[in-house]
Coordinates of C-alpha atoms in Angstrom, one line a residue:
Chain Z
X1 CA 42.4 12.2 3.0
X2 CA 41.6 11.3 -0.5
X3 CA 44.0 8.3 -0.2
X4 CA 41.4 7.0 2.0
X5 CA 38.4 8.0 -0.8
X6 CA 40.5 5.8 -3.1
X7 CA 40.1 2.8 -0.5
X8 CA 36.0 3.7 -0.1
X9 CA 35.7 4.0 -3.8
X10 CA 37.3 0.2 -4.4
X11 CA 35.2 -1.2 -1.8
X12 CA 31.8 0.4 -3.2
X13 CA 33.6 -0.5 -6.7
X14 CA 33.9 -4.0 -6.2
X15 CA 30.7 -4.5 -4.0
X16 CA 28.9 -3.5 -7.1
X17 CA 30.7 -5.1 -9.5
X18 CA 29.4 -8.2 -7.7
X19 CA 25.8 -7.0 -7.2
X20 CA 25.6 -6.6 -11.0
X21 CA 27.4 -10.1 -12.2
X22 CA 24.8 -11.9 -9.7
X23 CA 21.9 -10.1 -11.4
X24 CA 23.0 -10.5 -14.7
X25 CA 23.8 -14.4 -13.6
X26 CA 20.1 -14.1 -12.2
X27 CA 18.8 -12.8 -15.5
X28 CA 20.1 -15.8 -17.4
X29 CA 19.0 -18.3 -15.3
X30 CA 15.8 -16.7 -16.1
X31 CA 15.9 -16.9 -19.3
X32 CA 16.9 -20.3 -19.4
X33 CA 13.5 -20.8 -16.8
X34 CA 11.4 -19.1 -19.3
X35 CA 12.3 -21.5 -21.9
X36 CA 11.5 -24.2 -20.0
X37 CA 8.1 -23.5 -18.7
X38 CA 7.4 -22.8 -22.5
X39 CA 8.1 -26.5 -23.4
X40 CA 6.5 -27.6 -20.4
X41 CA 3.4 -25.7 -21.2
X42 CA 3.6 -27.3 -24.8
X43 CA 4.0 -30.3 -23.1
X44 CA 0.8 -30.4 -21.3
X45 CA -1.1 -28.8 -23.7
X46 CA 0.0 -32.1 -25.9
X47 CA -1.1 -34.2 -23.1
X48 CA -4.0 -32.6 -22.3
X49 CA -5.2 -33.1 -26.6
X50 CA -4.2 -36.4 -26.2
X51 CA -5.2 -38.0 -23.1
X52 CA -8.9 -36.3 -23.3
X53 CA -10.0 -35.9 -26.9
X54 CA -13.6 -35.6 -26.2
X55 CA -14.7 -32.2 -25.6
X56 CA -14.8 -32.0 -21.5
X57 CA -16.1 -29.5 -19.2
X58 CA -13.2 -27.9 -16.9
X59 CA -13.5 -26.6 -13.7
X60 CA -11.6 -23.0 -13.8
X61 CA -13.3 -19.9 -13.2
X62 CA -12.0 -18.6 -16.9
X63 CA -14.5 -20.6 -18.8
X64 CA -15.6 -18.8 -21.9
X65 CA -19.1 -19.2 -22.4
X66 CA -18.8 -20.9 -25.5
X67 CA -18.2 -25.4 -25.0
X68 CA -14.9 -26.0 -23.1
X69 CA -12.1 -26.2 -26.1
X70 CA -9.3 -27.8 -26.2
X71 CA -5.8 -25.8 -25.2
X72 CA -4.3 -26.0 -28.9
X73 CA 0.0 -26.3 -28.5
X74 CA 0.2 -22.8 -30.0
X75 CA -1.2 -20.8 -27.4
X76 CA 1.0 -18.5 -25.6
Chain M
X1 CA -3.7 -14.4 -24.8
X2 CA -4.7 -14.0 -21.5
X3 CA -5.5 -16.5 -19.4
X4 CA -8.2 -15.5 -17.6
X5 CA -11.7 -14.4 -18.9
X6 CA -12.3 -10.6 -19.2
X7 CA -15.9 -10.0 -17.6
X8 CA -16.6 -6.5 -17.7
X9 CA -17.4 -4.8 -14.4
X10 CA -21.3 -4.8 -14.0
X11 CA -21.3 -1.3 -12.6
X12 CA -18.7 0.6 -14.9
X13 CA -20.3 1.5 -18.0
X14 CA -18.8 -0.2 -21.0
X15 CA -17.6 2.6 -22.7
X16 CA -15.7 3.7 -20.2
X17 CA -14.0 0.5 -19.5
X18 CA -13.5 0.4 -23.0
X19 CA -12.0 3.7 -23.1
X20 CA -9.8 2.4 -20.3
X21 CA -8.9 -0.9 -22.1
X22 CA -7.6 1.0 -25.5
X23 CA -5.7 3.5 -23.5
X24 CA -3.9 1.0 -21.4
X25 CA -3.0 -1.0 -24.7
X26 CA -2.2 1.9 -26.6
X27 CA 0.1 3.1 -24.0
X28 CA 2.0 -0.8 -23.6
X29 CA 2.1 -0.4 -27.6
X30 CA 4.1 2.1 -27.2
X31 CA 6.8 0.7 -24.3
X32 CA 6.7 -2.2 -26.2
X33 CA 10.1 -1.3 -28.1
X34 CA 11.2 -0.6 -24.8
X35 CA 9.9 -3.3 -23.0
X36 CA 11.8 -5.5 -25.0
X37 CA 15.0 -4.2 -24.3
X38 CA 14.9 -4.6 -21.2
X39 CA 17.5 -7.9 -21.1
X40 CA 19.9 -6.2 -23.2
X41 CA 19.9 -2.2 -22.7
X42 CA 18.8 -2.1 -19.3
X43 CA 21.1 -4.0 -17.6
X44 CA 24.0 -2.1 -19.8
X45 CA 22.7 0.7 -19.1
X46 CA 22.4 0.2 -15.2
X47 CA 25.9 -0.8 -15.0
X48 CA 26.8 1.7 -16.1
X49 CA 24.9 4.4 -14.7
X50 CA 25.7 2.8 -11.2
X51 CA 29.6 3.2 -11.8
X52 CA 29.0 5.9 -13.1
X53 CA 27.0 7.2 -9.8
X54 CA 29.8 5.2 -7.5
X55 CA 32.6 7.6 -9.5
X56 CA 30.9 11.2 -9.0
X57 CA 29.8 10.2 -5.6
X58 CA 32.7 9.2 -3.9
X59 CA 35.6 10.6 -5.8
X60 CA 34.8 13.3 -8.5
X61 CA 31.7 15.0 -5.9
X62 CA 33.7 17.6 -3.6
X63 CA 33.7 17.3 0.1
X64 CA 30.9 18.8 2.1
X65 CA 32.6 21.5 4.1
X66 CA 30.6 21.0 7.4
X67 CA 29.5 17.5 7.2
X68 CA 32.5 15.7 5.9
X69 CA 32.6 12.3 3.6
X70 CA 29.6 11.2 5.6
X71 CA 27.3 13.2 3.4
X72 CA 28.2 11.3 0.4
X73 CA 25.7 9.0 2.0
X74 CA 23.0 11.9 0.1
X75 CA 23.8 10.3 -3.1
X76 CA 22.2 6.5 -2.1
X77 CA 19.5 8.6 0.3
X78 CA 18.3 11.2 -1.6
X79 CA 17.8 9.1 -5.0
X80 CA 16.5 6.2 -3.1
X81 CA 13.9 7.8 -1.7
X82 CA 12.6 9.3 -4.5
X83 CA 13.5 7.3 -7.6
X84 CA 13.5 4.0 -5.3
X85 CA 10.4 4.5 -3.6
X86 CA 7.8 6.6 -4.8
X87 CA 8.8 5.8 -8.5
X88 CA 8.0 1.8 -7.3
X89 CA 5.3 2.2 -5.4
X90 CA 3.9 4.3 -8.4
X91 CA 4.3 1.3 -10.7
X92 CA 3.0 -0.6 -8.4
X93 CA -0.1 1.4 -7.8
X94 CA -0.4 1.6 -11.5
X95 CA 0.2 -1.9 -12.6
X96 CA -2.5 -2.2 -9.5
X97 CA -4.9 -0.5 -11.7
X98 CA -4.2 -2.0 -14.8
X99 CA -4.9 -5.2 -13.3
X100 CA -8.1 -3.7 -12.4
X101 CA -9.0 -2.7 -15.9
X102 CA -7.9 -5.9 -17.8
X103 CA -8.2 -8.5 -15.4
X104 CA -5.2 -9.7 -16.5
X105 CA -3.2 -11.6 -13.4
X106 CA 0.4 -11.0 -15.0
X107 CA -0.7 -7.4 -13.8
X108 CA -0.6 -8.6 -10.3
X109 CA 2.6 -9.8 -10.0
X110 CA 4.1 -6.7 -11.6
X111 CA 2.7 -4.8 -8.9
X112 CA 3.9 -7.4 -6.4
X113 CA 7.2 -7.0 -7.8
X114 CA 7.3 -3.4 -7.4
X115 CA 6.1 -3.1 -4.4
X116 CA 8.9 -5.5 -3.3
X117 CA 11.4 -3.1 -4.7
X118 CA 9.6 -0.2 -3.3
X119 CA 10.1 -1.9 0.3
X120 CA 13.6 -2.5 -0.5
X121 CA 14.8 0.7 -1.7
X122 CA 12.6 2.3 1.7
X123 CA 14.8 0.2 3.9
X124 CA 17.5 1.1 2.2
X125 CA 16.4 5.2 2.4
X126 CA 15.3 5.1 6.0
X127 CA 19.1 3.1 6.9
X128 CA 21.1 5.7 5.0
X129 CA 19.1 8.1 7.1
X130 CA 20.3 6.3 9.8
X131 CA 23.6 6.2 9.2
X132 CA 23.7 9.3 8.0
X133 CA 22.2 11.3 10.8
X134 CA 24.3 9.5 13.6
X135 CA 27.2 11.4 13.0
X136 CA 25.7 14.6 11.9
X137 CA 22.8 15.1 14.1
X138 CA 23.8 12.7 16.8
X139 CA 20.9 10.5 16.7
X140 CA 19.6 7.8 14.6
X141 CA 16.0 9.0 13.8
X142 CA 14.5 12.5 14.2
X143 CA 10.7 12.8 13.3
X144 CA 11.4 14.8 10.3
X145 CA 8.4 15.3 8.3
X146 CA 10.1 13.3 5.2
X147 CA 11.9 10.1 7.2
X148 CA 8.0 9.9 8.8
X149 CA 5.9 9.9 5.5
X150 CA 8.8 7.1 4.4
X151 CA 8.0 5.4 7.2
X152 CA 4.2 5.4 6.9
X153 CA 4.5 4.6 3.3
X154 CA 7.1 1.5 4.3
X155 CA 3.9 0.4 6.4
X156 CA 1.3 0.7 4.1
X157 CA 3.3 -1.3 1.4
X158 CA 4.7 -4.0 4.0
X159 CA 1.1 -4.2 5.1
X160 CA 0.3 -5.0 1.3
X161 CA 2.6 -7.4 0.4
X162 CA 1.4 -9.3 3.7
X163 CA -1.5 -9.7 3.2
X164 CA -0.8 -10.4 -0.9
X165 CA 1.0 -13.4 0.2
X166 CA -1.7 -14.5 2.3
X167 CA -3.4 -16.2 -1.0
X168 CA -1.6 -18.2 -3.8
X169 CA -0.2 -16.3 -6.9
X170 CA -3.0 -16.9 -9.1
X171 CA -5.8 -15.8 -7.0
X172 CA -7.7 -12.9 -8.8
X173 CA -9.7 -12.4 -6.1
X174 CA -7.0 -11.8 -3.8
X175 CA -5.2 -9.6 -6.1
X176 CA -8.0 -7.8 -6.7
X177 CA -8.4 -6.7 -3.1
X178 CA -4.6 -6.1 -2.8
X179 CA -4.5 -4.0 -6.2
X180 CA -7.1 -1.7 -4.4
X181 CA -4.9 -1.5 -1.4
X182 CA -2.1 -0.6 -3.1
X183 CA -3.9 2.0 -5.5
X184 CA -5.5 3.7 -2.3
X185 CA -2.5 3.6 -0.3
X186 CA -0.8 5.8 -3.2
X187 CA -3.9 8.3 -3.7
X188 CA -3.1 8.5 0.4
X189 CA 0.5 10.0 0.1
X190 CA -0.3 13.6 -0.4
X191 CA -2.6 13.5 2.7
X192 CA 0.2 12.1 5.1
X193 CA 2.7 14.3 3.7
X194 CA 0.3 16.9 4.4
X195 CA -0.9 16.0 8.1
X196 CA 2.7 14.4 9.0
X197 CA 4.6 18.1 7.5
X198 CA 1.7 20.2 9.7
X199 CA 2.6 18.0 12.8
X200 CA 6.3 18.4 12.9
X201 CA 6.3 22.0 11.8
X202 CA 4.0 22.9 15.3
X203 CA 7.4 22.0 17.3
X204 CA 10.6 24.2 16.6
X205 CA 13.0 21.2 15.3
X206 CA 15.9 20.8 17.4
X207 CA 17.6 20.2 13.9
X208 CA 15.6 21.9 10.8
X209 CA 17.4 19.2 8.3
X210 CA 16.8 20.3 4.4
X211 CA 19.1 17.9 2.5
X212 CA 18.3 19.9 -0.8
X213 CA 18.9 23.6 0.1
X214 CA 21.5 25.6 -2.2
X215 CA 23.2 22.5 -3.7
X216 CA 26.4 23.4 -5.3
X217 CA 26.6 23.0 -9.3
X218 CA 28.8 19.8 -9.5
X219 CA 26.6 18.3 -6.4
X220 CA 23.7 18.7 -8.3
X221 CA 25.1 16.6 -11.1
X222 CA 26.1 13.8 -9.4
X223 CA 23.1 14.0 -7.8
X224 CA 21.4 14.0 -11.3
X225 CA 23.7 11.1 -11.9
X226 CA 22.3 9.1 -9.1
X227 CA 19.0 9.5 -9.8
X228 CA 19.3 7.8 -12.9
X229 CA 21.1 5.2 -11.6
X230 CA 19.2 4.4 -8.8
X231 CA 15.8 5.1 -11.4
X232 CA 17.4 2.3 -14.1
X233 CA 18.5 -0.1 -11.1
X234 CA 15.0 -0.2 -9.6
X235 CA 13.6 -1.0 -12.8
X236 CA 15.7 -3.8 -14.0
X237 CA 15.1 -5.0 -10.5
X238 CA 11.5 -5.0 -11.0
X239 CA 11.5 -6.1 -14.1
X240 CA 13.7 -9.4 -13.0
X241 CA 11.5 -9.7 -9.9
X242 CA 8.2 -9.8 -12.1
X243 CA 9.1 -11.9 -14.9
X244 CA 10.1 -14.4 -12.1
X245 CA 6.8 -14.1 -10.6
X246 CA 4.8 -14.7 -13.8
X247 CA 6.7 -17.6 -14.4
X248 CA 5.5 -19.1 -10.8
X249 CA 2.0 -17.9 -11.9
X250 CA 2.4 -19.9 -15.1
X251 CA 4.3 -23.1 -12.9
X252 CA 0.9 -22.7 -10.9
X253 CA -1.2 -22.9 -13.4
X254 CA 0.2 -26.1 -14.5
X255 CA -0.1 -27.5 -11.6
X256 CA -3.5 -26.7 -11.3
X257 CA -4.0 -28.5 -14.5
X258 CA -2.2 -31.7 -14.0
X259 CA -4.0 -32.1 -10.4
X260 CA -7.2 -31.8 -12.2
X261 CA -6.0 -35.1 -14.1
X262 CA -5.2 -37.2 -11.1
X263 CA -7.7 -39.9 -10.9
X264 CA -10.0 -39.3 -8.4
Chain I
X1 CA -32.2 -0.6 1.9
X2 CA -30.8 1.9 4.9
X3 CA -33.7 -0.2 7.2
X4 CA -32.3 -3.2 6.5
X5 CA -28.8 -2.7 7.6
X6 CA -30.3 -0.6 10.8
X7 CA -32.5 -3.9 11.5
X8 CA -29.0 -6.1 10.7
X9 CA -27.5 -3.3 13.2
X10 CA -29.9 -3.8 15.7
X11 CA -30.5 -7.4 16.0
X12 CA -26.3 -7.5 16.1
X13 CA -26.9 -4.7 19.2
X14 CA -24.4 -7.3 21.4
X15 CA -21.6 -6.3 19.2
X16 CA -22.1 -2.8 19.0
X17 CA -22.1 -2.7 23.1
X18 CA -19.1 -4.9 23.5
X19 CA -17.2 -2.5 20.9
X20 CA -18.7 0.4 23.3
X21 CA -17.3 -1.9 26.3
X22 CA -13.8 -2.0 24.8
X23 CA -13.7 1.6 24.2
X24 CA -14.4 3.0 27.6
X25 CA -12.0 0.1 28.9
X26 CA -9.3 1.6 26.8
X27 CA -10.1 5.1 28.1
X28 CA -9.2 3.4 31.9
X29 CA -6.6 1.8 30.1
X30 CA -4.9 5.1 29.1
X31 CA -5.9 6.5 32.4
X32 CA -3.7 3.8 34.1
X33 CA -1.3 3.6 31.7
X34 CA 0.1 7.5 31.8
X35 CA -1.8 8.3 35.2
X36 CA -4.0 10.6 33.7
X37 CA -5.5 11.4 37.2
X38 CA -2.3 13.3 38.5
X39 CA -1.2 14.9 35.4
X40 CA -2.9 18.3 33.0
X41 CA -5.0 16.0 31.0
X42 CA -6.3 18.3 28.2
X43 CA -3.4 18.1 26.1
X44 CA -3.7 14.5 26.4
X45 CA -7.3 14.0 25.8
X46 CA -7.7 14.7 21.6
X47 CA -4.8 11.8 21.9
X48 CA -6.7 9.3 24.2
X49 CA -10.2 10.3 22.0
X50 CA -9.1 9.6 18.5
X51 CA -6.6 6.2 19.0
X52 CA -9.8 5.1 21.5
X53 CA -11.9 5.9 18.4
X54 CA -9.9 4.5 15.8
X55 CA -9.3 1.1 17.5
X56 CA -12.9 0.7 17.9
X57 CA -13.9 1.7 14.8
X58 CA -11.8 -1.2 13.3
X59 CA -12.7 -3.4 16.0
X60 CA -16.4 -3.0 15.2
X61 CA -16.2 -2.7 11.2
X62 CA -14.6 -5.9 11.5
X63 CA -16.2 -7.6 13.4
X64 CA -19.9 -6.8 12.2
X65 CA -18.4 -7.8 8.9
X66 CA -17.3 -11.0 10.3
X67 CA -21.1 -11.4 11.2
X68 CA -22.4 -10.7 8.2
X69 CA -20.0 -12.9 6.5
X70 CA -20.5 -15.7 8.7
X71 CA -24.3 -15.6 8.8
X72 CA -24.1 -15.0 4.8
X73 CA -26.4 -12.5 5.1
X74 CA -23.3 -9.9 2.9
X75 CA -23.3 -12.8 0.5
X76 CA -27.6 -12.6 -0.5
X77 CA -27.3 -8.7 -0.5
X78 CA -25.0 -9.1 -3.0
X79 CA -27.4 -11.5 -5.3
X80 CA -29.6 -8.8 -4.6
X81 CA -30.4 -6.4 -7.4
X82 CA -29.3 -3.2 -5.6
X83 CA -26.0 -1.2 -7.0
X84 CA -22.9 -1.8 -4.8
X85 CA -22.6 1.4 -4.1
X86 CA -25.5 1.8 -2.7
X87 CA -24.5 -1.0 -0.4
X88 CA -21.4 0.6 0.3
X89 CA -23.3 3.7 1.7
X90 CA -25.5 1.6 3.7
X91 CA -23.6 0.1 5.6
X92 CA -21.2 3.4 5.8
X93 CA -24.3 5.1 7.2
X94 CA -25.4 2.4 9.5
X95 CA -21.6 1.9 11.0
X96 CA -21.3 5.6 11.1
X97 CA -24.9 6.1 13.2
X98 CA -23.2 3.7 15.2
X99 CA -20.0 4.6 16.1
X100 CA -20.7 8.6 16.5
X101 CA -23.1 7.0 19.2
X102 CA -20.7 5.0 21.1
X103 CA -18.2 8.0 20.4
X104 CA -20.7 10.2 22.2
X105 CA -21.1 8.4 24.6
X106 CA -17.7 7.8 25.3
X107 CA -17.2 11.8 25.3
X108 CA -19.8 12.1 28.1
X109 CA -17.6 9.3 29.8
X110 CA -14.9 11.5 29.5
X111 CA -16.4 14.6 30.6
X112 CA -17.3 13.0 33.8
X113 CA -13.4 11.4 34.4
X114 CA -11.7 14.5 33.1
X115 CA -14.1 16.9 34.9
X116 CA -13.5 19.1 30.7
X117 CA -16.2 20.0 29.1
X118 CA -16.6 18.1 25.7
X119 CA -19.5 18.1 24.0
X120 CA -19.7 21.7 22.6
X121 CA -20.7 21.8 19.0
X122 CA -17.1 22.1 17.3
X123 CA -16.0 18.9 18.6
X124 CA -18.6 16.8 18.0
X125 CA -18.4 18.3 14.5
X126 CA -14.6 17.6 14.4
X127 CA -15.7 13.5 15.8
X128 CA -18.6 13.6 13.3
X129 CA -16.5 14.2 10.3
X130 CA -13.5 12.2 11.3
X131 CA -15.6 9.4 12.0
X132 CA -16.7 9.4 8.7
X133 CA -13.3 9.4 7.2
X134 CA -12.6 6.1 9.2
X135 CA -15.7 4.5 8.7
X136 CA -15.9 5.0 4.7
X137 CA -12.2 3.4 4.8
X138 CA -12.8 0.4 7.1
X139 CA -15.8 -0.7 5.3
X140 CA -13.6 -0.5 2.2
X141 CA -11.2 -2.4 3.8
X142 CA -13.1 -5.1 5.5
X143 CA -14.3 -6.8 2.7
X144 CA -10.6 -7.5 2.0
X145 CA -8.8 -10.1 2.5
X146 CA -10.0 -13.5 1.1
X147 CA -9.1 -15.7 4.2
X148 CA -11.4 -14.9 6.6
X149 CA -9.1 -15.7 9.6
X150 CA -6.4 -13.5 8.3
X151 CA -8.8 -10.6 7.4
X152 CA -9.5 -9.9 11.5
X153 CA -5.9 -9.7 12.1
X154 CA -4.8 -7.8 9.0
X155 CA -7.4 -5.3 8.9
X156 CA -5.5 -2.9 11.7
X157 CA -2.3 -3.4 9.8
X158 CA -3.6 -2.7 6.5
X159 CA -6.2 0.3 8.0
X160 CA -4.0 2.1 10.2
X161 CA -0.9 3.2 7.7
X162 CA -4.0 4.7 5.9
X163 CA -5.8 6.7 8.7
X164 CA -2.2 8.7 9.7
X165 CA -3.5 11.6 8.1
X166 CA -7.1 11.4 9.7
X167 CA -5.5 10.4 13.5
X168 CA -2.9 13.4 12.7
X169 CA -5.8 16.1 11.4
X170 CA -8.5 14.7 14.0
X171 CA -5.9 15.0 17.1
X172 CA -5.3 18.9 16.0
X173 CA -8.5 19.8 15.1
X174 CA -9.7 18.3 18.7
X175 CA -7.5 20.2 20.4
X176 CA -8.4 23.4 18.5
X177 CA -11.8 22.7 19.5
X178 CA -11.0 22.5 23.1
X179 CA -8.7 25.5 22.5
X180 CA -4.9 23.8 23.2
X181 CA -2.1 25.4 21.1
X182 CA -1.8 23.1 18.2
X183 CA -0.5 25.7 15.7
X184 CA -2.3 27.4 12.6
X185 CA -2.3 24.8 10.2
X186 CA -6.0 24.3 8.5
X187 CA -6.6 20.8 10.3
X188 CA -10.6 20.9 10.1
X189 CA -9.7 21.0 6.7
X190 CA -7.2 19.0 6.3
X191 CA -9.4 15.9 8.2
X192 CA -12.6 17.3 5.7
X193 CA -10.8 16.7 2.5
X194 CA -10.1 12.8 4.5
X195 CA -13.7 12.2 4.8
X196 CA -14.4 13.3 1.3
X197 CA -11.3 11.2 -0.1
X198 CA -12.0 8.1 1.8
X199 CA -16.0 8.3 0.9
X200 CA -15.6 8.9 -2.5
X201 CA -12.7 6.5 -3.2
X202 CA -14.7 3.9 -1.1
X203 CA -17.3 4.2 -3.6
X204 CA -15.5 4.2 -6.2
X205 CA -13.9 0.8 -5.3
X206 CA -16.2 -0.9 -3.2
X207 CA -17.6 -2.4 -6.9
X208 CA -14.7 -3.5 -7.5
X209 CA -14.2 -5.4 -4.6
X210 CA -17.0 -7.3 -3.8
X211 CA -17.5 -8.0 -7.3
X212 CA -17.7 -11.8 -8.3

């Protein structure tokens, strides 16, 4: 009987083993994601200073109350 | 840092939501060490704990004398539906009310995310049940009080993520109506365990099914085992889940920004 | 404030009959459905009651919501300089007036079809409380759900999970009340402590959720 345990054990073994190298595969390629939105975002920001220096007024609901500024590259 | 203003609620007081707003920093000050571990220990530690789980349950745990091998199954079941479920749909509800209190949308998509694992790990409880209870009791599902509540609570939290996904990922309005769903769907638990436990203790159970009664010692610790296991695997799952989700917030909100550029 | 939603109430009269409409249809369609002519129907009947109840309750919230919404008479009240919560028991009162109405009246339906007697004080205490544990939640609900299409088709899904406990307690306590062996537990409290959950939390989050 425990032959047979040795089979189940070496299935579940190797089922997780794969479970956990795709997540940990997973977790890079988020990493490497959340790098890359991060220079997108600087990106834009650059853009954004660039393409529309005068002070405008956006559209988004999180308008401070204080004149529309400009996104400066170091914000998170 | 966050990206959307803060407007204080016009009907809370201030003080309290300020009271609210310092607790819920001090208490993410706090994780924060722990937070940012969680690309490096928590995976380790998962591993880990699963193999770990996988050994005691299906070689070192001793065989049930009645039930056989099958009842190794308790080891996914009974973890699952505790750690895996209510432990997610806890962080959800909570992340639901932090999201509440600070407005902040990254709050919303950590509830999403757990949620989404909560729903997962029910599945996964309510088809060990299953599969489980086929050999032993002969059928697939009994009402028994506790596969029941599970199954209410997989319907309440389905029922939330539907009608999340309804609106885009950035919608605070949206998220603010789902994080009040999920927050009262939680506070609802005790009552349907206490109603759905009343109902199905009127009719003598053809099977009176306690997977917890006098658990032998070495049970108990792979059991214990589990739990952890189970506990770390739903978290790193939660955690990958939600950092993927704030990204497509954040992708979103870029969007939103270049569209406003296009020339009219 | 309470007359203006009884005035919204009663000019929307038409909706408040059709829900009554639906209801005693569904109380023919449970007839048909597990011939409750031939068989003992008093074990049956706190079952047929409450789901009858339940569905029409969210039928109605829903739909007067709709109206409100579409006419944007919800969006001025909101403008309006009156707390939210007082909103929130406005229209919990005004829905609740309503629904124990048709819900009475659907019980002297039932007395007639069923030849039982159901309108003895206990019961309509039982109906009167559980109503207001499903009323306080659907109006919470109903303002859910951004999309206004989707909102009429979610709010069952998302409303129902919730009310187990109340269609669990108000079933029991129903058959208590009409004396059918449902067992000892404490279901008249069980279905009060409901009401009191889903009125306070209502009002508790109803701010939140119509809040701009």
């Amino acid at each position: 009987m425990d032959g047979e345990l040795e089979f189940l054990f070496a299935g579940f073994a190797v089922v997780w083993a794969g479970l956990f190298v795709y997540l940990v595969l997973l977790q890079m390629r988020l990493r490497n994601l959340h790098e890359e939105v991060e220079t997108l975002e600087e990106r834009l920001a650059e853009y954004e200073a660039s393409a529309d220096p005068a002070p405008s007024v956006t559209v988004t609901p999180a308008t401070n109350s204080e004149a529309a500024t400009v996104r400066s590259p170091s914000d998170p | 840092m966050s990206a959307v203003a803060t407007q204080t609620p016009e009907n809370c007081p201030a003080a309290l939501t300020s009271v609210l707003r310092g607790i819920l920093a001090l208490f993410l000050w706090a994780t924060l060490p722990l937070y940012n571990a969680r690309w490096t220990l928590l995976p380790a530690l998962t591993g880990v704990a699963m193999m770990a789980m996988l050994v005691g349950a299906v070689i070192a745990a001793p065989r049930e004398v009645i039930e056989g091998d099958v009842q190794r199954l308790m080891y996914i079941h009974v973890p699952s539906a505790s750690a895996g479920t209510y432990f997610a749909f806890l962080i959800a509800a909570a992340s639901s009310a932090a999201f509440l209190i600070s407005r902040d949308i990254r709050w919303d998509a950590v509830a999403r995310s757990a949620a989404t694992v909560g729903v997962l790990f029910t599945v996964i409880t309510l088809a060990t049940g299953a599969i489980w209870g086929k050999p032993i009791w002969g059928v697939y599902w009994t009402w028994d009080a506790r596969l029941t509540s599970t199954l209410v609570l997989l319907l309440i939290y389905t029922a939330y993520l539907l009608a999340r996904s309804v609106a885009g990922p950035n919608d605070e309005q949206a998220a603010r109506y789902s994080a009040i769903f999920a927050l009262i769907g939680f506070l609802d638990i005790p009552l349907i365990h206490f109603s759905v436990d009343w109902w199905r203790t009127l009719h003598p159970q053809r099977i009176i099914f306690d997977p917890r009664p006098a658990v032998p010692g070495e049970m108990l610790l792979v059991l214990l085992i589990a739990f952890i296991a189970i506990t770390l695997l739903m978290l790193w799952l939660v955690a990958l889940r939600s950092d993927t989700e704030q990204l497509v917030q954040r992708t979103d909100r870029m969007r939103a920004r270049l569209d406003q550029r296009e020339p009219a | 404030m309470f007359r203006k939603d009884f005035q919204l109430a009663w000019r929307d009269r038409t909706g408040w009959l059709s829900a009554f409409a639906f209801a005693a249809i569904s109380i023919l369609v449970y007839s048909f459905a597990f011939d409750l002519a031939a068989t003992d129907v008093r074990p049956l009947l706190p079952g047929v009651l409450w789901t009858t109840f339940l569905f029409v309750g969210i039928f109605a919230n829903g739909q007067s919501f709709q109206r409100e919404a579409d006419a944007g008479t919800f969006d001025a009240m909101m403008i309006a300089p009156v707390s939210p919560s007082t909103i929130f028991f406005g229209k919990v009162i005004t829905n609740l007036v309503a629904l124990v109405l048709i819900e009475l009246a659907l019980l002297v339906l039932a007395t007639m079809l069923f030849d039982t007697v159901l309108l003895t004080a206990e019961l309509i205490l039982v109906v009167a409380i559980g109503t207001t544990g499903y009323v306080s939640l659907t109006t919470l609900l109903s303002t859910l759900g951004s999309r206004a299409r989707a909102r009429a088709v979610l709010l069952p899904v998302l409303a129902l999970p919730l009310l187990v406990p109340l269609l669990i307690a108000g079933v029991r306590a129903t058959g208590v009340a009409l004396d059918e062996p449902v067992g000892s537990a404490p279901w008249m409290l069980l279905l009060s402590m409901f009401a009191l959950w889903a009125t306070v939390g209502g009002a508790l989050l109803f701010p939140l959720a119509v809040e701009r």
